[in-house]
Coordinates of C-alpha atoms and ligand atoms in Angstrom, one line a residue:
X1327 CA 173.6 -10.6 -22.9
X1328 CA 173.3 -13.1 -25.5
X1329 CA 171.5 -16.2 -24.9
X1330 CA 170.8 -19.6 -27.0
X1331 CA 168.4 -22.2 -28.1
X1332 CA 168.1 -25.0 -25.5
X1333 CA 167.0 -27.6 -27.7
X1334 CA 165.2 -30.4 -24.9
X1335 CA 164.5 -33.5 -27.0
X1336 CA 161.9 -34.7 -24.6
X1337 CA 159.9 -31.7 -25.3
X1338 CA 160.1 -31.2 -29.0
X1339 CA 158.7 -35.0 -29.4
X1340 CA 155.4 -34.2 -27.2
X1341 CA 155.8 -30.8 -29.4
X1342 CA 155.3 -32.6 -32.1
X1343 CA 151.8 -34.0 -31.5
X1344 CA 149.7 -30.7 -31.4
X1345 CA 145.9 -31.1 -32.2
X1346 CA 144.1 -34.1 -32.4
X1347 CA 144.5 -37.7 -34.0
X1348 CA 142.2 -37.0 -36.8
X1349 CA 143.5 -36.4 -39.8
X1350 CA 144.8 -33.2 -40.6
X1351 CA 143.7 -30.8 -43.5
X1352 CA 145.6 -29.2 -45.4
X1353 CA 145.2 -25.2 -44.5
X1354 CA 148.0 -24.1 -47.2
X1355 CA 146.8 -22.8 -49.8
X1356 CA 146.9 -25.2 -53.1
X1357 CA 150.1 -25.5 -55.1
X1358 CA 150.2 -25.7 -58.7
X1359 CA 149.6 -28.8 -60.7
X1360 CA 152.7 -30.2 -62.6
X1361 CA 152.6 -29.6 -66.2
X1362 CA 150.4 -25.7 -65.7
X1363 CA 151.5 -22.4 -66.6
X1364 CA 154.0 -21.0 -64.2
X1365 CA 153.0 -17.0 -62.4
X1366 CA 154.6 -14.9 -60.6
X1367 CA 153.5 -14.8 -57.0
X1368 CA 151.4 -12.0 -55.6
X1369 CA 153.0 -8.6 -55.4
X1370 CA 152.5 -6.8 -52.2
X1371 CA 153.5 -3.1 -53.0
X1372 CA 154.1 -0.4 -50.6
X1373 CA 151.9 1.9 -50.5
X1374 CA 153.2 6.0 -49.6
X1375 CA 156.4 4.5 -48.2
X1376 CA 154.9 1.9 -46.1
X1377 CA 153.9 -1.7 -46.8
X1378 CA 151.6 -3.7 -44.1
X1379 CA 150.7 -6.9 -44.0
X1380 CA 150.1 -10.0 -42.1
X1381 CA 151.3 -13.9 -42.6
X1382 CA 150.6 -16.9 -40.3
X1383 CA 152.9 -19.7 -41.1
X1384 CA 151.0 -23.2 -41.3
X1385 CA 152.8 -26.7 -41.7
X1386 CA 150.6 -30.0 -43.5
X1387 CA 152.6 -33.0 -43.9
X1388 CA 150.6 -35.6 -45.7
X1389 CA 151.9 -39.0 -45.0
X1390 CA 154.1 -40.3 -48.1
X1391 CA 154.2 -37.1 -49.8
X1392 CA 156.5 -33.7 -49.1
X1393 CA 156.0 -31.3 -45.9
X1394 CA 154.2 -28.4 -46.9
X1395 CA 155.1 -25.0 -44.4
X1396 CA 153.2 -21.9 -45.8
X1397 CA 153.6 -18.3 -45.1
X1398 CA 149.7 -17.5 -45.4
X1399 CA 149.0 -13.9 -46.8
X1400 CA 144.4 -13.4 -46.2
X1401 CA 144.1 -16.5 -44.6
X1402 CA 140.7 -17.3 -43.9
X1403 CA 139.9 -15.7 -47.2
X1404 CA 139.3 -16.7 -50.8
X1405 CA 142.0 -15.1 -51.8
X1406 CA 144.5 -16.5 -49.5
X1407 CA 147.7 -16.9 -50.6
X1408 CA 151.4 -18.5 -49.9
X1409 CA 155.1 -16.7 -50.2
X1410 CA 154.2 -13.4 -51.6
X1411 CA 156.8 -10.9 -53.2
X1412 CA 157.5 -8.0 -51.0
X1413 CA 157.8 -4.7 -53.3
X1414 CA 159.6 -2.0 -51.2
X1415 CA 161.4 1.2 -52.4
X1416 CA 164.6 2.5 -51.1
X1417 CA 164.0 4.2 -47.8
X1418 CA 160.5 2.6 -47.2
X1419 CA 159.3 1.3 -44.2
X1420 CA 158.2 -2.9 -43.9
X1421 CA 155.4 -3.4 -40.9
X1422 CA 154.9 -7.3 -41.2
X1423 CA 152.5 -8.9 -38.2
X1424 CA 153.8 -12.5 -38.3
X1425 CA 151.8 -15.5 -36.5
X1426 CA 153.0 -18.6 -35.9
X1427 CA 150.6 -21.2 -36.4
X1428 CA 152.8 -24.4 -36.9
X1429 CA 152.0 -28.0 -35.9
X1430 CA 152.9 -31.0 -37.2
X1431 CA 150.6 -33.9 -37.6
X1432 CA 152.3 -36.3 -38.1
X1433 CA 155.6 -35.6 -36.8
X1434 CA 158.2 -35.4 -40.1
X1435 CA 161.1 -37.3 -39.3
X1436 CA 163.4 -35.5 -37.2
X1437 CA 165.5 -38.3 -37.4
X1438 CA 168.9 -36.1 -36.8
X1439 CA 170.8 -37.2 -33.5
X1440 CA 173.9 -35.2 -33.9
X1441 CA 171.9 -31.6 -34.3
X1442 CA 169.7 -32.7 -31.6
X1443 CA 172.4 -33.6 -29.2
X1444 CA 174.3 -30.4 -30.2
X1445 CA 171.6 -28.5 -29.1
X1446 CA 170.9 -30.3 -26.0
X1447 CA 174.4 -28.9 -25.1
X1448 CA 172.7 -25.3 -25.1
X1449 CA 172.3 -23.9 -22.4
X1450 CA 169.0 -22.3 -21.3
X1451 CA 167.3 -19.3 -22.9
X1452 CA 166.8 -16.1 -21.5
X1453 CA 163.1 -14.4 -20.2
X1454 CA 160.4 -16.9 -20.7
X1455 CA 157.8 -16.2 -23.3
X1456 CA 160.0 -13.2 -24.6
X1457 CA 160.4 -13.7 -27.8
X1458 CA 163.7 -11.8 -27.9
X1459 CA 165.4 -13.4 -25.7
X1460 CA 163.3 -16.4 -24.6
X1461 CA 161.5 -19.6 -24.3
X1462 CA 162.2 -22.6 -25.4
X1463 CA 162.8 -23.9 -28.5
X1464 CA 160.6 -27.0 -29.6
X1465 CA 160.4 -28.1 -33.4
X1466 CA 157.5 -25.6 -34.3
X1467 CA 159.5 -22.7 -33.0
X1468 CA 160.3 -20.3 -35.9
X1469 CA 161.7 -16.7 -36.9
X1470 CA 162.3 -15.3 -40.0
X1471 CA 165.6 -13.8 -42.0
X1472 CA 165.5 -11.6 -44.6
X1473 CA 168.0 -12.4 -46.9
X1474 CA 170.4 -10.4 -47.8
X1475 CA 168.8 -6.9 -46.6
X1476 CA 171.4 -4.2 -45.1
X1477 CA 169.5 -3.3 -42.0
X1478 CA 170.2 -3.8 -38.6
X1479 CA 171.3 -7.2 -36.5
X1480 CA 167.9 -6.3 -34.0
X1481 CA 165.3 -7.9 -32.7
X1482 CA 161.7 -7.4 -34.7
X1483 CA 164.3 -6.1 -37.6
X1484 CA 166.6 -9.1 -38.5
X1485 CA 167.5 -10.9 -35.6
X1486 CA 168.3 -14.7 -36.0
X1487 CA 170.5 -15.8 -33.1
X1488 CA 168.1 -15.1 -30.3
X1489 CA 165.0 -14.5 -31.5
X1490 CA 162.5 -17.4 -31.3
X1491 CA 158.5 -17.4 -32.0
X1492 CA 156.3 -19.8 -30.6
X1493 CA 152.8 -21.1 -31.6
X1494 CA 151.6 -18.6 -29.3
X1495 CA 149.8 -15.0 -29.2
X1496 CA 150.3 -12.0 -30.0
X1497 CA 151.7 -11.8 -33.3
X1498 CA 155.3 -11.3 -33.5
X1499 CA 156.1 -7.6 -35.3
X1500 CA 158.5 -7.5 -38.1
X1501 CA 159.7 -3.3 -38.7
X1502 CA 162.2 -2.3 -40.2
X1503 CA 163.1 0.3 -42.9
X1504 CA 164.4 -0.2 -46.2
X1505 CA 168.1 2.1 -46.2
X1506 CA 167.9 4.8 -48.3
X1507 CA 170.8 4.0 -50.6
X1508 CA 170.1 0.5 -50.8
X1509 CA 170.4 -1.0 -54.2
X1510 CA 167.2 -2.2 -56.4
X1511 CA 167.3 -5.9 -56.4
X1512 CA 166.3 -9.3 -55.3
X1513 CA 166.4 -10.3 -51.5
X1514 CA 164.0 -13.1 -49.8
X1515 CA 162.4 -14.0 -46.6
X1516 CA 163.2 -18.2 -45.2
X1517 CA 163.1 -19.0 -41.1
X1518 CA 166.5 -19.3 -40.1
X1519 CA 166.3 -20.7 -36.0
X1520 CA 169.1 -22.8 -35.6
X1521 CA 168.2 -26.3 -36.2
X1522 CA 164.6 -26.4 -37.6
X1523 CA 166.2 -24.2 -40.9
X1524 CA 166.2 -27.4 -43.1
X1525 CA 162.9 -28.4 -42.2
X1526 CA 160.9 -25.4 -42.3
X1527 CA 163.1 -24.2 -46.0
X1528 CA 162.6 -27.8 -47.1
X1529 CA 158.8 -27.7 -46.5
X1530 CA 158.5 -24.4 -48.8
X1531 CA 158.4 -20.9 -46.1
X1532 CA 160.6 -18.7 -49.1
X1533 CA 159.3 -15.7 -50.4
X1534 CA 161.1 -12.9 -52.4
X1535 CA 161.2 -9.1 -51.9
X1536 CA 162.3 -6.8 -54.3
X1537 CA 163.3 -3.4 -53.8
X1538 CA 162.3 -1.7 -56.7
X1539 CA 164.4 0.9 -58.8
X1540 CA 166.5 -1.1 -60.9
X1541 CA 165.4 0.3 -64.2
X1542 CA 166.8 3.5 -62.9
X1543 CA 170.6 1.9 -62.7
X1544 CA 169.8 -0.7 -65.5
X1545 CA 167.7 1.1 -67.9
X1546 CA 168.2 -1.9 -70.2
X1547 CA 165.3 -3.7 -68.0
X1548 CA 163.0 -0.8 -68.3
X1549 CA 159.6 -1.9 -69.7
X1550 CA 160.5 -5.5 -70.4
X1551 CA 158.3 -8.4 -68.8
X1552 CA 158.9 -9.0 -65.1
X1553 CA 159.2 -12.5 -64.1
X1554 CA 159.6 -13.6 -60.6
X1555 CA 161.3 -17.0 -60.2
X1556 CA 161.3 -19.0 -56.6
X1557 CA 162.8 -21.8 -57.2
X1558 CA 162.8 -24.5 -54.4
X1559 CA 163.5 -27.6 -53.6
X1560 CA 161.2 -30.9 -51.6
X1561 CA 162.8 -33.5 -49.9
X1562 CA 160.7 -36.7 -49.4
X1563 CA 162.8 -37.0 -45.9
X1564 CA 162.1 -32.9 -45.3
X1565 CA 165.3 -32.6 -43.2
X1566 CA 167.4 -33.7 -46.1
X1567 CA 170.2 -34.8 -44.0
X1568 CA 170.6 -38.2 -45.5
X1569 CA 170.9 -37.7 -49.5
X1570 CA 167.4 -39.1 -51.0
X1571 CA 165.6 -38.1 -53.7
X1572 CA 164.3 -34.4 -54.2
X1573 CA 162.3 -32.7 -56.2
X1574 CA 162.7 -29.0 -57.6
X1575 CA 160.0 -26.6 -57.8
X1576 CA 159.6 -23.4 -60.1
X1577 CA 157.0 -21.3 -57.8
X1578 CA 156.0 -24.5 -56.3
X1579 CA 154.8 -26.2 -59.3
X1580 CA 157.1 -29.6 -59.3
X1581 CA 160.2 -29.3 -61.7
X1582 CA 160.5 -33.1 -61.8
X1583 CA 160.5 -33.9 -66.0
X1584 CA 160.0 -37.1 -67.2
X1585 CA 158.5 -37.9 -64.0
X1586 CA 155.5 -35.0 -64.3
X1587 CA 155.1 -32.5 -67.2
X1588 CA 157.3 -29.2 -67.2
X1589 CA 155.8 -25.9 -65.5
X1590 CA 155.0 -23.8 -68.6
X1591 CA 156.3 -20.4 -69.3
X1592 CA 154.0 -18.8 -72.2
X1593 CA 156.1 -16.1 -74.2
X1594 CA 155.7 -13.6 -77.5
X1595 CA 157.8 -14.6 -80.1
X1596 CA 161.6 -13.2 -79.5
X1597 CA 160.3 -11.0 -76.1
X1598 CA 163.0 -10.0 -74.2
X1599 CA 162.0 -10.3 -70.6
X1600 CA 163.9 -9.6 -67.4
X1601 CA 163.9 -12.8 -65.1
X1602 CA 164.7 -12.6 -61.3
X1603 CA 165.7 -15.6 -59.6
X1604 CA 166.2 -16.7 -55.9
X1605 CA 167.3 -19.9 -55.2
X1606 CA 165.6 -21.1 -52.1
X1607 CA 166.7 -24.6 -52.2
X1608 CA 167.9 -26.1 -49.0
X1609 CA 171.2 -27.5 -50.5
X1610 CA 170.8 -27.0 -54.6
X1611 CA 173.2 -25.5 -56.7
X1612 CA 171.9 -24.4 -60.1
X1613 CA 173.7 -23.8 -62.8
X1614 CA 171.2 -22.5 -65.3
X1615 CA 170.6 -22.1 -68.5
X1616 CA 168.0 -20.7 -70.7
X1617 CA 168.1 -23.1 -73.7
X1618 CA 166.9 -22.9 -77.6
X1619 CA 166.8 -25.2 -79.8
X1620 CA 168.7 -27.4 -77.4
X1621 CA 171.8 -24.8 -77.1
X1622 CA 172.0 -22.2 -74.3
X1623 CA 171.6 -18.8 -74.7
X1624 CA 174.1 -15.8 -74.1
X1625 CA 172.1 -13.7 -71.4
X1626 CA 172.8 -10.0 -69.6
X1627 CA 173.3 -10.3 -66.0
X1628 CA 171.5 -7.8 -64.6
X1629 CA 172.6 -7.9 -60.8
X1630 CA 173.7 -10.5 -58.5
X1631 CA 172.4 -11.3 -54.8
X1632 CA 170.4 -8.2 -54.8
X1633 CA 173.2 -5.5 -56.5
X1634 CA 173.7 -4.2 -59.8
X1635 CA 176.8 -5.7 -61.2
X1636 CA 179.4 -3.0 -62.1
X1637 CA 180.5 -4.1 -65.6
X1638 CA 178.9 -6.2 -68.7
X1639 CA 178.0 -9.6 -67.8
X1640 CA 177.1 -11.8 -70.6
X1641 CA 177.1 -15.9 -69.6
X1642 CA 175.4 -18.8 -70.9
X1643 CA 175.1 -20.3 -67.6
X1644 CA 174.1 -18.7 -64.2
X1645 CA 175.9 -20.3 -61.2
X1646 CA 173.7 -19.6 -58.4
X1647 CA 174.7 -21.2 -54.8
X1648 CA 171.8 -21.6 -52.5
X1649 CA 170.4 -18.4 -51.3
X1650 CA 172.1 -16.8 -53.9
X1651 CA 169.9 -14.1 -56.6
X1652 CA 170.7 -13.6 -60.4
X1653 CA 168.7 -11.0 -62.5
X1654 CA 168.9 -11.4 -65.9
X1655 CA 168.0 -10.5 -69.4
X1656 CA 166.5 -13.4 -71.3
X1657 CA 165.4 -13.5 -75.4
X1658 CA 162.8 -16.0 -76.1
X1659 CA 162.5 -17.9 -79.4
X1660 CA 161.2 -17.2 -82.6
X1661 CA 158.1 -18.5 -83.6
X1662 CA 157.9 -21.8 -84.1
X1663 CA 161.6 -22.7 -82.1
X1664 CA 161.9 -24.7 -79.1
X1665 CA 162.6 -23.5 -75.8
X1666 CA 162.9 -24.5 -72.4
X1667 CA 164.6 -23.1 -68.6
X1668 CA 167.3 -25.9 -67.3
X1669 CA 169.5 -26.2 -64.0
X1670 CA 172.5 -28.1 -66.0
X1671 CA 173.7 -29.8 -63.3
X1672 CA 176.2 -29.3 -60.8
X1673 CA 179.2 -31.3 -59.3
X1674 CA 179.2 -30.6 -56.1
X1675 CA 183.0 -32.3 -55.4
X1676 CA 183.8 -35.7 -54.5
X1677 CA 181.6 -36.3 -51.3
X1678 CA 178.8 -33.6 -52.4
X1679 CA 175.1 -34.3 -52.7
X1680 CA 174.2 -34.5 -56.7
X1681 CA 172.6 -32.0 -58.1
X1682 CA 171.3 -33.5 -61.6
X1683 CA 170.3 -31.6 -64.7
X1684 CA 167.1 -30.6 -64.5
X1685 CA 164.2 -29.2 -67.1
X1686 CA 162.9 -26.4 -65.1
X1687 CA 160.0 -25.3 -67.7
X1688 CA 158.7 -24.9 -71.4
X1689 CA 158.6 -22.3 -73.4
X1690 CA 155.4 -21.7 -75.4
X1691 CA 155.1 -18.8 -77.7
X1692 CA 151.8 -17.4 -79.5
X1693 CA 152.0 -13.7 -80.6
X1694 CA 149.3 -13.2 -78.2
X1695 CA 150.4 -14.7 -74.8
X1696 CA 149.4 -12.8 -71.9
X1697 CA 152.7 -11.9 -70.3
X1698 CA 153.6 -11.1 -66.8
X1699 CA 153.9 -7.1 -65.8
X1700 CA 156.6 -4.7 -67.2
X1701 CA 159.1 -3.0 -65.2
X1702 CA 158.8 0.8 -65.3
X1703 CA 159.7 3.0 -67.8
X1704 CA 163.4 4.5 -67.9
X1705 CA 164.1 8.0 -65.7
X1706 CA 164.6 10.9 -68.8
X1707 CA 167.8 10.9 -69.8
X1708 CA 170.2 12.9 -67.3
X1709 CA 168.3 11.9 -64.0
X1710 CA 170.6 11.5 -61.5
X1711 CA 171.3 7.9 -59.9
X1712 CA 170.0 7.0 -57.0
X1713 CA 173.0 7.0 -53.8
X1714 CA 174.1 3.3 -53.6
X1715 CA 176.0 1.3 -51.1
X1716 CA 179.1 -0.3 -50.8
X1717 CA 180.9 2.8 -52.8
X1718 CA 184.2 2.2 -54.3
X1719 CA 185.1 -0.7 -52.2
X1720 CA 187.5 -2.3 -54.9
X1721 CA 189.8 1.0 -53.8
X1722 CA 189.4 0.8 -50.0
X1723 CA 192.8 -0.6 -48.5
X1724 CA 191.4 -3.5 -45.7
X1725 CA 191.8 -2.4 -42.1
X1726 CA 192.4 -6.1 -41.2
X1727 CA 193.2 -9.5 -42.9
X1728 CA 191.5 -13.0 -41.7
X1729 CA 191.5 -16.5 -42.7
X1730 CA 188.7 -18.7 -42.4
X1731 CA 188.1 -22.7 -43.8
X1732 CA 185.1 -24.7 -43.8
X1733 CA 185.7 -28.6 -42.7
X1734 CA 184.1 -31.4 -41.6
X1735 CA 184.7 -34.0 -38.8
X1736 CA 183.7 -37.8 -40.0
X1737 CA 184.3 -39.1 -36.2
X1738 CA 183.5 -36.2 -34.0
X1739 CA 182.0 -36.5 -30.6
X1740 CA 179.1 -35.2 -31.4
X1741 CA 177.6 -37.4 -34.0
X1742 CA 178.3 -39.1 -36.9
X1743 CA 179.5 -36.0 -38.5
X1744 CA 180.3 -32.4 -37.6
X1745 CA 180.3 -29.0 -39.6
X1746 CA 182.5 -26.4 -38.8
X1747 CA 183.2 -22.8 -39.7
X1748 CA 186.2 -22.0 -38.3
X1749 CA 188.7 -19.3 -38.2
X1750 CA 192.1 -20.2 -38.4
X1751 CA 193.8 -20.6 -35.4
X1752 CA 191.0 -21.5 -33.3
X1753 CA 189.6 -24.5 -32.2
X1754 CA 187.1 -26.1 -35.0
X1755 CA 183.7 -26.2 -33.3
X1756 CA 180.1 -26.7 -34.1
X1757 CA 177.7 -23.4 -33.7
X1758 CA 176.4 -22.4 -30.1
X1759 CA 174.8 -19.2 -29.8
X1760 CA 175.9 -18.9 -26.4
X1761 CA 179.7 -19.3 -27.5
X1762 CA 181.6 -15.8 -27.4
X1763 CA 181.7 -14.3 -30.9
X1764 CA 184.2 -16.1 -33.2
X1765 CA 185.5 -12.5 -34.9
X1766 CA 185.4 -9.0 -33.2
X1767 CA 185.3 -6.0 -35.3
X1768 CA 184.6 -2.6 -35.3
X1769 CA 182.3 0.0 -37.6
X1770 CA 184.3 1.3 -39.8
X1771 CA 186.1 -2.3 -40.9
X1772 CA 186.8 -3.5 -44.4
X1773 CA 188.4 -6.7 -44.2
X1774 CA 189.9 -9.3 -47.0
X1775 CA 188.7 -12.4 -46.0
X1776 CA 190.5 -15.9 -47.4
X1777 CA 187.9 -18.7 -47.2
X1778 CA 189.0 -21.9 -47.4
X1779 CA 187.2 -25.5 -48.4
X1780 CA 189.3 -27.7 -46.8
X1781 CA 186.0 -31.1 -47.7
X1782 CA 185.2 -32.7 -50.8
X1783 CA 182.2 -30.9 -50.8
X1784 CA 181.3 -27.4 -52.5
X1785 CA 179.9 -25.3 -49.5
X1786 CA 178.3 -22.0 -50.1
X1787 CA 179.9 -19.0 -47.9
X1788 CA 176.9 -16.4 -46.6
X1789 CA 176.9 -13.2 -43.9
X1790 CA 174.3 -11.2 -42.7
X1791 CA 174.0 -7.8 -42.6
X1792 CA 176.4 -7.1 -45.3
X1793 CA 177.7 -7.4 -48.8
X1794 CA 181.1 -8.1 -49.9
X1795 CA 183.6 -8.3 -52.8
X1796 CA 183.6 -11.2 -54.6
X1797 CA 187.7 -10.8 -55.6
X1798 CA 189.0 -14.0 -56.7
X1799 CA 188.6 -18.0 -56.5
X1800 CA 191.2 -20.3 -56.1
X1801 CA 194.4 -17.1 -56.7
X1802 CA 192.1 -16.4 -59.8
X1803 CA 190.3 -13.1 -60.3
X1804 CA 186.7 -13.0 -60.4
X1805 CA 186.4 -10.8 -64.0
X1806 CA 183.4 -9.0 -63.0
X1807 CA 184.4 -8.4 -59.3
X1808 CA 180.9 -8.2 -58.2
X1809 CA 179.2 -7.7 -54.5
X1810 CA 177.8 -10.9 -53.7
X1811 CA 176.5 -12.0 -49.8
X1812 CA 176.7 -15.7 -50.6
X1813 CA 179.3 -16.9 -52.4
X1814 CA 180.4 -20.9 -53.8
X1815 CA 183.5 -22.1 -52.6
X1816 CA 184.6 -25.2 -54.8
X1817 CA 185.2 -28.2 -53.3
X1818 CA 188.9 -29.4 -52.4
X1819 CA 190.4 -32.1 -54.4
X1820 CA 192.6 -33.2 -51.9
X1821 CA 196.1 -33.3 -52.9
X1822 CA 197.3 -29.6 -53.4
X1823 CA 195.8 -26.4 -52.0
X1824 CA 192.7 -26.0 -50.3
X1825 CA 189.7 -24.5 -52.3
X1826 CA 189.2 -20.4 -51.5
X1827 CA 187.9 -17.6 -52.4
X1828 CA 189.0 -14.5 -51.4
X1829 CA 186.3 -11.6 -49.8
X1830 CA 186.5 -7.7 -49.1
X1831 CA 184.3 -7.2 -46.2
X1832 CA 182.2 -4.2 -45.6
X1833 CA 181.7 -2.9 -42.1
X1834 CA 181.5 0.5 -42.9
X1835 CA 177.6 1.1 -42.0
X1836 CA 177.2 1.8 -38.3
X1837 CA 173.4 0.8 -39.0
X1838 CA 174.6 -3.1 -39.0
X1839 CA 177.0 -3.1 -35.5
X1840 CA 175.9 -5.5 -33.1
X1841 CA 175.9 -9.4 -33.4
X1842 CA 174.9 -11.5 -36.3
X1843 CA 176.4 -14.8 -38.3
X1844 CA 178.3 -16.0 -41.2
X1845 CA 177.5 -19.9 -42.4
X1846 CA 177.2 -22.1 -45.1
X1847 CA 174.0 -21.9 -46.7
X1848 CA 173.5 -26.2 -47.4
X1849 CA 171.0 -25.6 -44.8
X1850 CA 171.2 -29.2 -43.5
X1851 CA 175.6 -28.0 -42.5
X1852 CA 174.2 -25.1 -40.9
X1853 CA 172.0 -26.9 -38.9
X1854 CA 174.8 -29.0 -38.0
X1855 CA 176.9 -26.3 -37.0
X1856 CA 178.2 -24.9 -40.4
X1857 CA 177.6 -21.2 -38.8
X1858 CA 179.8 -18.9 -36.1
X1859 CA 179.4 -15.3 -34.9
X1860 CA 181.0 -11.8 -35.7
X1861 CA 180.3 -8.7 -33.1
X1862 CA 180.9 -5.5 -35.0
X1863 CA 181.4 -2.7 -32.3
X1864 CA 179.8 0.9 -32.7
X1865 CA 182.4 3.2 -33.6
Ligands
CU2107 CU1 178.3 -26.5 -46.3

């Protein structure tokens, strides 16, 4: 039986006001200064197949500056830490004992009366205190996603529609197992409860995992420099529904040049290095660029959202929509050039939030600058590759075709505005959890997908659970035809055809049946209902 968040506004206010008047500290650990050298966050590494650990999430909110919400790896210790990188190989098993320790002091602005009323609509939650099925929600109520991982729509394994941890004990008990042909690549880790996502994203609780292997597919990456790149993004009003100013972050050291000094990258002259990037952002799209001398570089996509792209990618910008990964190969400057790591701007469409240019970081070389890890060496020549998903799906012919559009009411009922997902055909409606699933399907499925924008506004298309083919945009082919799980769709003009991209769908893993979403990822539009629900039936 599938039950929903019962948002009651009465009792997320008093929820709000945990602790005592005085004056909160801050128990996050401390972020970078602006204007420092940037590292890659701590690596925790499985260890004979298996990789334990233990976060509490913590929330400071310092009045004037940005919400801070930390996942807290040894807390209590001197070596606590925020956001680690989760290393896992195929087939390994995660055991990750979560705590919610959220409270916020003073209350950040939830200043958002169409999602609260949309969730006052909700009806009530399942078993008390389970947190399966139960409870109910207030604003320090969490869970967590894990971004673009294959495994199964289950509670304790990645379970976002129902499952809802309070500030209570136990700890909740993430376990799961890595599938054994999953590709090497870059996933992450965000809280995704249906409207608290903004906030809690906004406030910084992103981490990245990596499943490891990818010199073993991509040999070109073997034994360069690793860099690990989270890049987020701070609004001053943390739920970032009304457009105001922002600042980016490059592993939370502020991004924010003129205003503060560039995070530093420190480089040997001309290293090649292999850079991973998650954008974490709430609502950012980057294009980026790796710049010298002023002009940006040609550099080798690796893989996209987590999978080895299929062909040779060479760009000089790297469109990535929120949520979306890129791994690529970067070459630094000579000695003596400059450098420097840039989201170019994007344009976002006619009623989009801007997305400005933006110096990301400096590069500094000296032909002894201590650089981050290398990636392994490459298998010997004649090693087998490792069994990978998602197997010829340009060739499989779709068991089904579906249209979807995004689209957005200006005058709804609800609120001053509305955010829909809707599948043609059906009524537009903002996201219930207790609604019946929006799409049926059954294991076994492929399915071409047309998604339409049908706003002003560039949304970015995401599912869970699965990959897909990235075919075309707008009638035109995508040339790499690439597996993606988050995807831009352009914003619509107005006049002429509606923006689209067009999907391949991949139910084939009977792992993944059950009941999971598909949304935009501008966190503040799911929130606000950007978000529906597919049930893929066992076989
Ligand atoms: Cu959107």
């Amino acid at each position: 039986m599938r039950t929903v968040h019962r948002y009651l506004l009465a009792v997320a206010v008093s929820g709000l006001y945990l602790g005592s008047a005085a004056a909160q500290t801050n128990p996050c650990p401390t972020r970078p200064s602006p204007g420092t050298v940037v590292n890659n966050p701590l690596d925790l590494v499985s260890q004979n197949g298996v990789l334990t650990a233990a976060f509490t999430l913590k929330s400071y909110y310092p009045v004037g500056s940005f919400l801070q919400e930390c996942y807290i790896y040894q807390e209590n210790s001197t070596t606590a830490v925020e956001a680690p990188t989760l290393r896992l190989n195929p087939g390994d098993k995660l055991d990750l004992s979560f705590t919610n320790r959220l409270s916020y002091l003073p209350p950040p602005p939830l200043n958002l009366p169409a999602k609260a009323k949309d969730m006052s609509n909700m009806p009530g939650r399942g078993t008390p205190n389970d947190p399966c099925t139960g409870g109910t929600m207030v604003a320090t109520s969490t869970n967590i996603h894990f971004n673009g991982l294959n495994i199964p729509p289950k509670c304790h394994e990645d379970e976002i529609v129902n499952t809802d941890i309070e500030n209570t004990d136990p700890p909740f008990e993430y376990k799961f197992t890595i599938p054994s042909n999953d590709s090497p690549g870059m996933y992450w880790y965000h809280p995704h409860l249906h409207g608290v996502v903004t906030l809690q994203v906004n406030g910084g609780a992103t981490g990245a995992l990596i499943i490891g292997g990818m010199e073993k597919i991509k040999p070109q990456v073997a034994g360069l420099p690793e860099r690990v790149f989270v890049i987020r993004q701070q609004f001053l009003n943390p739920n970032s529904w009304l457009p105001g100013p922002y600042q980016l972050t490059l592993n939370y050291e502020p991004a924010d040049f003129p205003t503060f000094p560039s995070p530093i990258l420190k480089m040997k002259p001309g290293a090649k290095e292999f850079w991973r990037v998650v954008n974490s952002t709430t609502q950012g799209f980057l294009n980026l660029q790796f710049r010298v001398g002023g002009t940006a570089q040609t550099v080798e996509i690796v893989a996209l959202d987590g999978i080895p792209v299929q062909t040779k990618e060479e760009v000089t910008t790297v469109a990535i929509p929120p949520a979306g990964r890129a791994e690529f190969i970067i070459t630094g400057p000579a000695a003596g050039q400059s450098a420097s790591f840039w989201q170019a701007g994007f344009n976002t469409g006619p009623i989009g939030n801007p997305n400005i240019e933006q110096q990301l970081a400096v590069v500094q070389t000296s032909a002894d600058a201590v650089e981050p890890p290398a990636m392994p060496a490459a298998p010997p020549p004649g090693t087998a590759l490792p069994p990978q998903r998602f197997p010829a799906l340009s060739t499989v012919a779709p068991t089904a075709t579906r249209k979807l559009y995004f689209a957005e009411a200006t005058n709804g009922s609800n609120g001053p505005t509305e955010f829909f997902i809707t599948v043609d055909g059906q009524t537009p409606k903002v996201f219930n959890g207790n609604d019946p699933p929006n799409i049926v399907t059954k294991v076994g499925a492929v399915e071409d997908w047309t998604v339409e924008n049908r706003t002003g506004e560039t949304h970015a298309f995401h599912i869970h659970q699965i990959h897909f083919l990235f075919m075309d945009t707008n009638g035109e082919a995508n040339p790499y035809q690439d597996l993606r799980d988050t995807v831009i769709v352009p914003a619509w003009s107005g006049t002429g055809p509606y923006s689209s991209v067009k999907l391949r769908m991949d139910f084939r893993d009977p792992d993944i049946a059950g009941t999971f979403v598909y949304h935009c990822h501008i966190l503040d539009h799911e929130d606000a209902g950007m978000m529906a629900i597919i049930q893929v039936n066992p076989k």
